[in-house]
Amino acid sequence: MSMYKLHYFYGRGRGEMVRFALGLAAVDYEEEFIRTRQDMLDLMPKLRYGQAPMLETPEGERLVQTGAILRYIARKFDLYGKAEGKEERVDEIIEASSDAMGSGLLDVAMRYKYGQSFEGAASTEGVKCMRWIKAWEAQMDAGK
């Protein structure tokens, strides 16, 4: 294999966070979509915990668990930064992203991407996801 390969369902979810990280790192990758039950059954022997996403590296390593994959991408492509305390901030964002998944944040983002106003998209899921958005905006504004 000569490039990264992401195995995930044909849709959003935890795989979307990996897609965002790969995009931020400007990494070329291909996707192997899990579209059917048989696709999942075929992939299961490669999934250590029986869950997707899984990222295969060009070296053939298979990484599972979203947080571990995101930390790998951050380290490998220098997204952690060099200043003291920056790694912890990246780890916080990774963990908050995982928590935000349960709040409907990705649904809000996708609705916004496909044409709804931000206010309209956010009101669809309520204000739960705003807690993460406000925290991330504050960190960006503070340059942290």
JSON list of C-alpha atoms in Angstrom, two decimals:
[
{"chain": "A", "resi": 1, "resn": "MET", "atom": "CA", "xyz": [0.00, 0.00, 0.00]},
{"chain": "A", "resi": 2, "resn": "SER", "atom": "CA", "xyz": [1.44, 3.37, -0.96]},
{"chain": "A", "resi": 3, "resn": "MET", "atom": "CA", "xyz": [-0.99, 5.73, 0.75]},
{"chain": "A", "resi": 4, "resn": "TYR", "atom": "CA", "xyz": [-3.19, 5.93, 3.80]},
{"chain": "A", "resi": 5, "resn": "LYS", "atom": "CA", "xyz": [-6.48, 4.08, 3.67]},
{"chain": "A", "resi": 6, "resn": "LEU", "atom": "CA", "xyz": [-9.42, 4.89, 5.92]},
{"chain": "A", "resi": 7, "resn": "HIS", "atom": "CA", "xyz": [-11.97, 2.16, 6.54]},
{"chain": "A", "resi": 8, "resn": "TYR", "atom": "CA", "xyz": [-15.32, 3.48, 7.72]},
{"chain": "A", "resi": 9, "resn": "PHE", "atom": "CA", "xyz": [-19.00, 3.44, 6.97]},
{"chain": "A", "resi": 10, "resn": "TYR", "atom": "CA", "xyz": [-20.40, 5.39, 4.06]},
{"chain": "A", "resi": 11, "resn": "GLY", "atom": "CA", "xyz": [-21.45, 8.38, 6.13]},
{"chain": "A", "resi": 12, "resn": "ARG", "atom": "CA", "xyz": [-20.40, 10.63, 8.96]},
{"chain": "A", "resi": 13, "resn": "GLY", "atom": "CA", "xyz": [-19.52, 9.69, 12.51]},
{"chain": "A", "resi": 14, "resn": "ARG", "atom": "CA", "xyz": [-16.18, 9.01, 14.13]},
{"chain": "A", "resi": 15, "resn": "GLY", "atom": "CA", "xyz": [-14.61, 8.54, 10.73]},
{"chain": "A", "resi": 16, "resn": "GLU", "atom": "CA", "xyz": [-15.42, 12.16, 9.95]},
{"chain": "A", "resi": 17, "resn": "MET", "atom": "CA", "xyz": [-13.04, 13.34, 12.67]},
{"chain": "A", "resi": 18, "resn": "VAL", "atom": "CA", "xyz": [-10.29, 11.29, 11.03]},
{"chain": "A", "resi": 19, "resn": "ARG", "atom": "CA", "xyz": [-11.19, 12.79, 7.64]},
{"chain": "A", "resi": 20, "resn": "PHE", "atom": "CA", "xyz": [-10.96, 16.30, 9.15]},
{"chain": "A", "resi": 21, "resn": "ALA", "atom": "CA", "xyz": [-7.53, 15.54, 10.65]},
{"chain": "A", "resi": 22, "resn": "LEU", "atom": "CA", "xyz": [-6.18, 14.06, 7.42]},
{"chain": "A", "resi": 23, "resn": "GLY", "atom": "CA", "xyz": [-7.48, 17.10, 5.53]},
{"chain": "A", "resi": 24, "resn": "LEU", "atom": "CA", "xyz": [-5.90, 19.49, 8.03]},
{"chain": "A", "resi": 25, "resn": "ALA", "atom": "CA", "xyz": [-2.61, 17.65, 7.58]},
{"chain": "A", "resi": 26, "resn": "ALA", "atom": "CA", "xyz": [-3.06, 17.78, 3.76]},
{"chain": "A", "resi": 27, "resn": "VAL", "atom": "CA", "xyz": [-2.59, 14.02, 3.55]},
{"chain": "A", "resi": 28, "resn": "ASP", "atom": "CA", "xyz": [-3.69, 12.10, 0.47]},
{"chain": "A", "resi": 29, "resn": "TYR", "atom": "CA", "xyz": [-5.70, 9.04, 1.42]},
{"chain": "A", "resi": 30, "resn": "GLU", "atom": "CA", "xyz": [-8.23, 6.67, -0.01]},
{"chain": "A", "resi": 31, "resn": "GLU", "atom": "CA", "xyz": [-11.42, 5.45, 1.58]},
{"chain": "A", "resi": 32, "resn": "GLU", "atom": "CA", "xyz": [-12.68, 1.92, 1.79]},
{"chain": "A", "resi": 33, "resn": "PHE", "atom": "CA", "xyz": [-16.35, 2.29, 2.63]},
{"chain": "A", "resi": 34, "resn": "ILE", "atom": "CA", "xyz": [-18.20, -0.27, 4.70]},
{"chain": "A", "resi": 35, "resn": "ARG", "atom": "CA", "xyz": [-21.51, -0.36, 2.85]},
{"chain": "A", "resi": 36, "resn": "THR", "atom": "CA", "xyz": [-22.93, -3.77, 3.67]},
{"chain": "A", "resi": 37, "resn": "ARG", "atom": "CA", "xyz": [-23.03, -6.27, 6.50]},
{"chain": "A", "resi": 38, "resn": "GLN", "atom": "CA", "xyz": [-20.72, -8.49, 4.46]},
{"chain": "A", "resi": 39, "resn": "ASP", "atom": "CA", "xyz": [-18.20, -5.64, 4.09]},
{"chain": "A", "resi": 40, "resn": "MET", "atom": "CA", "xyz": [-18.11, -5.36, 7.88]},
{"chain": "A", "resi": 41, "resn": "LEU", "atom": "CA", "xyz": [-17.81, -9.11, 8.35]},
{"chain": "A", "resi": 42, "resn": "ASP", "atom": "CA", "xyz": [-14.91, -9.19, 5.89]},
{"chain": "A", "resi": 43, "resn": "LEU", "atom": "CA", "xyz": [-13.16, -6.37, 7.75]},
{"chain": "A", "resi": 44, "resn": "MET", "atom": "CA", "xyz": [-13.77, -7.71, 11.28]},
{"chain": "A", "resi": 45, "resn": "PRO", "atom": "CA", "xyz": [-10.63, -9.89, 11.47]},
{"chain": "A", "resi": 46, "resn": "LYS", "atom": "CA", "xyz": [-8.53, -6.74, 10.96]},
{"chain": "A", "resi": 47, "resn": "LEU", "atom": "CA", "xyz": [-10.35, -4.70, 13.63]},
{"chain": "A", "resi": 48, "resn": "ARG", "atom": "CA", "xyz": [-8.78, -5.36, 17.03]},
{"chain": "A", "resi": 49, "resn": "TYR", "atom": "CA", "xyz": [-11.87, -4.23, 18.92]},
{"chain": "A", "resi": 50, "resn": "GLY", "atom": "CA", "xyz": [-14.44, -5.00, 16.27]},
{"chain": "A", "resi": 51, "resn": "GLN", "atom": "CA", "xyz": [-15.06, -1.31, 15.59]},
{"chain": "A", "resi": 52, "resn": "ALA", "atom": "CA", "xyz": [-14.33, 1.16, 12.82]},
{"chain": "A", "resi": 53, "resn": "PRO", "atom": "CA", "xyz": [-12.73, 3.50, 11.91]},
{"chain": "A", "resi": 54, "resn": "MET", "atom": "CA", "xyz": [-9.45, 1.90, 11.01]},
{"chain": "A", "resi": 55, "resn": "LEU", "atom": "CA", "xyz": [-6.58, 3.73, 9.33]},
{"chain": "A", "resi": 56, "resn": "GLU", "atom": "CA", "xyz": [-4.00, 1.71, 7.41]},
{"chain": "A", "resi": 57, "resn": "THR", "atom": "CA", "xyz": [-0.64, 3.41, 7.02]},
{"chain": "A", "resi": 58, "resn": "PRO", "atom": "CA", "xyz": [1.60, 3.19, 3.94]},
{"chain": "A", "resi": 59, "resn": "GLU", "atom": "CA", "xyz": [3.83, 0.92, 6.04]},
{"chain": "A", "resi": 60, "resn": "GLY", "atom": "CA", "xyz": [0.94, -1.49, 6.56]},
{"chain": "A", "resi": 61, "resn": "GLU", "atom": "CA", "xyz": [0.20, -0.68, 10.20]},
{"chain": "A", "resi": 62, "resn": "ARG", "atom": "CA", "xyz": [-3.48, -0.83, 11.16]},
{"chain": "A", "resi": 63, "resn": "LEU", "atom": "CA", "xyz": [-4.58, 1.81, 13.62]},
{"chain": "A", "resi": 64, "resn": "VAL", "atom": "CA", "xyz": [-7.94, 1.60, 15.39]},
{"chain": "A", "resi": 65, "resn": "GLN", "atom": "CA", "xyz": [-9.80, 3.70, 17.96]},
{"chain": "A", "resi": 66, "resn": "THR", "atom": "CA", "xyz": [-10.54, 7.24, 16.89]},
{"chain": "A", "resi": 67, "resn": "GLY", "atom": "CA", "xyz": [-8.52, 8.99, 19.60]},
{"chain": "A", "resi": 68, "resn": "ALA", "atom": "CA", "xyz": [-5.44, 6.89, 18.87]},
{"chain": "A", "resi": 69, "resn": "ILE", "atom": "CA", "xyz": [-5.76, 7.57, 15.14]},
{"chain": "A", "resi": 70, "resn": "LEU", "atom": "CA", "xyz": [-6.13, 11.32, 15.71]},
{"chain": "A", "resi": 71, "resn": "ARG", "atom": "CA", "xyz": [-3.10, 11.42, 18.02]},
{"chain": "A", "resi": 72, "resn": "TYR", "atom": "CA", "xyz": [-1.07, 9.47, 15.46]},
{"chain": "A", "resi": 73, "resn": "ILE", "atom": "CA", "xyz": [-2.00, 12.00, 12.74]},
{"chain": "A", "resi": 74, "resn": "ALA", "atom": "CA", "xyz": [-1.18, 14.92, 15.05]},
{"chain": "A", "resi": 75, "resn": "ARG", "atom": "CA", "xyz": [2.26, 13.47, 15.88]},
{"chain": "A", "resi": 76, "resn": "LYS", "atom": "CA", "xyz": [3.09, 12.23, 12.40]},
{"chain": "A", "resi": 77, "resn": "PHE", "atom": "CA", "xyz": [2.18, 15.47, 10.63]},
{"chain": "A", "resi": 78, "resn": "ASP", "atom": "CA", "xyz": [3.36, 17.93, 13.28]},
{"chain": "A", "resi": 79, "resn": "LEU", "atom": "CA", "xyz": [-0.09, 19.16, 14.27]},
{"chain": "A", "resi": 80, "resn": "TYR", "atom": "CA", "xyz": [0.80, 19.11, 17.96]},
{"chain": "A", "resi": 81, "resn": "GLY", "atom": "CA", "xyz": [3.12, 22.07, 17.67]},
{"chain": "A", "resi": 82, "resn": "LYS", "atom": "CA", "xyz": [6.36, 22.66, 19.52]},
{"chain": "A", "resi": 83, "resn": "ALA", "atom": "CA", "xyz": [5.44, 25.05, 22.36]},
{"chain": "A", "resi": 84, "resn": "GLU", "atom": "CA", "xyz": [5.04, 23.66, 25.84]},
{"chain": "A", "resi": 85, "resn": "GLY", "atom": "CA", "xyz": [1.44, 22.84, 26.62]},
{"chain": "A", "resi": 86, "resn": "LYS", "atom": "CA", "xyz": [0.34, 22.59, 22.98]},
{"chain": "A", "resi": 87, "resn": "GLU", "atom": "CA", "xyz": [0.14, 18.78, 22.98]},
{"chain": "A", "resi": 88, "resn": "GLU", "atom": "CA", "xyz": [-2.26, 18.91, 25.90]},
{"chain": "A", "resi": 89, "resn": "ARG", "atom": "CA", "xyz": [-4.46, 21.39, 24.03]},
{"chain": "A", "resi": 90, "resn": "VAL", "atom": "CA", "xyz": [-4.57, 19.11, 20.99]},
{"chain": "A", "resi": 91, "resn": "ASP", "atom": "CA", "xyz": [-5.44, 16.18, 23.27]},
{"chain": "A", "resi": 92, "resn": "GLU", "atom": "CA", "xyz": [-8.22, 18.26, 24.84]},
{"chain": "A", "resi": 93, "resn": "ILE", "atom": "CA", "xyz": [-9.65, 19.04, 21.41]},
{"chain": "A", "resi": 94, "resn": "ILE", "atom": "CA", "xyz": [-9.49, 15.36, 20.42]},
{"chain": "A", "resi": 95, "resn": "GLU", "atom": "CA", "xyz": [-11.36, 14.31, 23.56]},
{"chain": "A", "resi": 96, "resn": "ALA", "atom": "CA", "xyz": [-13.86, 17.16, 23.26]},
{"chain": "A", "resi": 97, "resn": "SER", "atom": "CA", "xyz": [-14.48, 16.15, 19.65]},
{"chain": "A", "resi": 98, "resn": "SER", "atom": "CA", "xyz": [-15.33, 12.67, 20.84]},
{"chain": "A", "resi": 99, "resn": "ASP", "atom": "CA", "xyz": [-17.74, 14.08, 23.43]},
{"chain": "A", "resi": 100, "resn": "ALA", "atom": "CA", "xyz": [-19.23, 16.43, 20.86]},
{"chain": "A", "resi": 101, "resn": "MET", "atom": "CA", "xyz": [-20.17, 13.47, 18.69]},
{"chain": "A", "resi": 102, "resn": "GLY", "atom": "CA", "xyz": [-22.97, 12.71, 21.12]},
{"chain": "A", "resi": 103, "resn": "SER", "atom": "CA", "xyz": [-24.25, 16.27, 20.97]},
{"chain": "A", "resi": 104, "resn": "GLY", "atom": "CA", "xyz": [-25.15, 16.29, 17.29]},
{"chain": "A", "resi": 105, "resn": "LEU", "atom": "CA", "xyz": [-22.25, 18.55, 16.33]},
{"chain": "A", "resi": 106, "resn": "LEU", "atom": "CA", "xyz": [-21.45, 16.74, 13.08]},
{"chain": "A", "resi": 107, "resn": "ASP", "atom": "CA", "xyz": [-25.09, 16.88, 12.04]},
{"chain": "A", "resi": 108, "resn": "VAL", "atom": "CA", "xyz": [-25.03, 20.64, 12.59]},
{"chain": "A", "resi": 109, "resn": "ALA", "atom": "CA", "xyz": [-21.80, 20.98, 10.59]},
{"chain": "A", "resi": 110, "resn": "MET", "atom": "CA", "xyz": [-23.12, 18.92, 7.70]},
{"chain": "A", "resi": 111, "resn": "ARG", "atom": "CA", "xyz": [-26.42, 20.81, 7.57]},
{"chain": "A", "resi": 112, "resn": "TYR", "atom": "CA", "xyz": [-24.45, 24.06, 7.47]},
{"chain": "A", "resi": 113, "resn": "LYS", "atom": "CA", "xyz": [-22.14, 22.68, 4.78]},
{"chain": "A", "resi": 114, "resn": "TYR", "atom": "CA", "xyz": [-25.12, 21.76, 2.62]},
{"chain": "A", "resi": 115, "resn": "GLY", "atom": "CA", "xyz": [-26.86, 25.10, 2.73]},
{"chain": "A", "resi": 116, "resn": "GLN", "atom": "CA", "xyz": [-28.66, 25.76, 5.98]},
{"chain": "A", "resi": 117, "resn": "SER", "atom": "CA", "xyz": [-27.74, 28.93, 7.82]},
{"chain": "A", "resi": 118, "resn": "PHE", "atom": "CA", "xyz": [-25.60, 28.23, 10.85]},
{"chain": "A", "resi": 119, "resn": "GLU", "atom": "CA", "xyz": [-28.39, 29.39, 13.17]},
{"chain": "A", "resi": 120, "resn": "GLY", "atom": "CA", "xyz": [-30.88, 27.15, 11.39]},
{"chain": "A", "resi": 121, "resn": "ALA", "atom": "CA", "xyz": [-28.57, 24.18, 11.45]},
{"chain": "A", "resi": 122, "resn": "ALA", "atom": "CA", "xyz": [-27.73, 24.64, 15.12]},
{"chain": "A", "resi": 123, "resn": "SER", "atom": "CA", "xyz": [-31.33, 25.15, 16.19]},
{"chain": "A", "resi": 124, "resn": "THR", "atom": "CA", "xyz": [-32.21, 21.81, 14.63]},
{"chain": "A", "resi": 125, "resn": "GLU", "atom": "CA", "xyz": [-30.10, 19.98, 17.23]},
{"chain": "A", "resi": 126, "resn": "GLY", "atom": "CA", "xyz": [-30.60, 22.47, 20.05]},
{"chain": "A", "resi": 127, "resn": "VAL", "atom": "CA", "xyz": [-27.85, 24.35, 21.79]},
{"chain": "A", "resi": 128, "resn": "LYS", "atom": "CA", "xyz": [-25.97, 21.37, 23.26]},
{"chain": "A", "resi": 129, "resn": "CYS", "atom": "CA", "xyz": [-23.25, 21.47, 20.64]},
{"chain": "A", "resi": 130, "resn": "MET", "atom": "CA", "xyz": [-22.64, 25.19, 21.13]},
{"chain": "A", "resi": 131, "resn": "ARG", "atom": "CA", "xyz": [-20.66, 24.47, 24.29]},
{"chain": "A", "resi": 132, "resn": "TRP", "atom": "CA", "xyz": [-17.88, 22.90, 22.21]},
{"chain": "A", "resi": 133, "resn": "ILE", "atom": "CA", "xyz": [-18.02, 25.46, 19.43]},
{"chain": "A", "resi": 134, "resn": "LYS", "atom": "CA", "xyz": [-17.71, 28.34, 21.90]},
{"chain": "A", "resi": 135, "resn": "ALA", "atom": "CA", "xyz": [-14.79, 26.67, 23.69]},
{"chain": "A", "resi": 136, "resn": "TRP", "atom": "CA", "xyz": [-12.95, 26.03, 20.42]},
{"chain": "A", "resi": 137, "resn": "GLU", "atom": "CA", "xyz": [-13.57, 29.58, 19.20]},
{"chain": "A", "resi": 138, "resn": "ALA", "atom": "CA", "xyz": [-12.22, 30.96, 22.49]},
{"chain": "A", "resi": 139, "resn": "GLN", "atom": "CA", "xyz": [-9.06, 28.86, 22.13]},
{"chain": "A", "resi": 140, "resn": "MET", "atom": "CA", "xyz": [-8.55, 30.04, 18.56]},
{"chain": "A", "resi": 141, "resn": "ASP", "atom": "CA", "xyz": [-9.12, 33.67, 19.52]},
{"chain": "A", "resi": 142, "resn": "ALA", "atom": "CA", "xyz": [-6.60, 33.31, 22.34]},
{"chain": "A", "resi": 143, "resn": "GLY", "atom": "CA", "xyz": [-4.12, 31.69, 19.96]},
{"chain": "A", "resi": 144, "resn": "LYS", "atom": "CA", "xyz": [-4.00, 28.53, 22.05]}
]
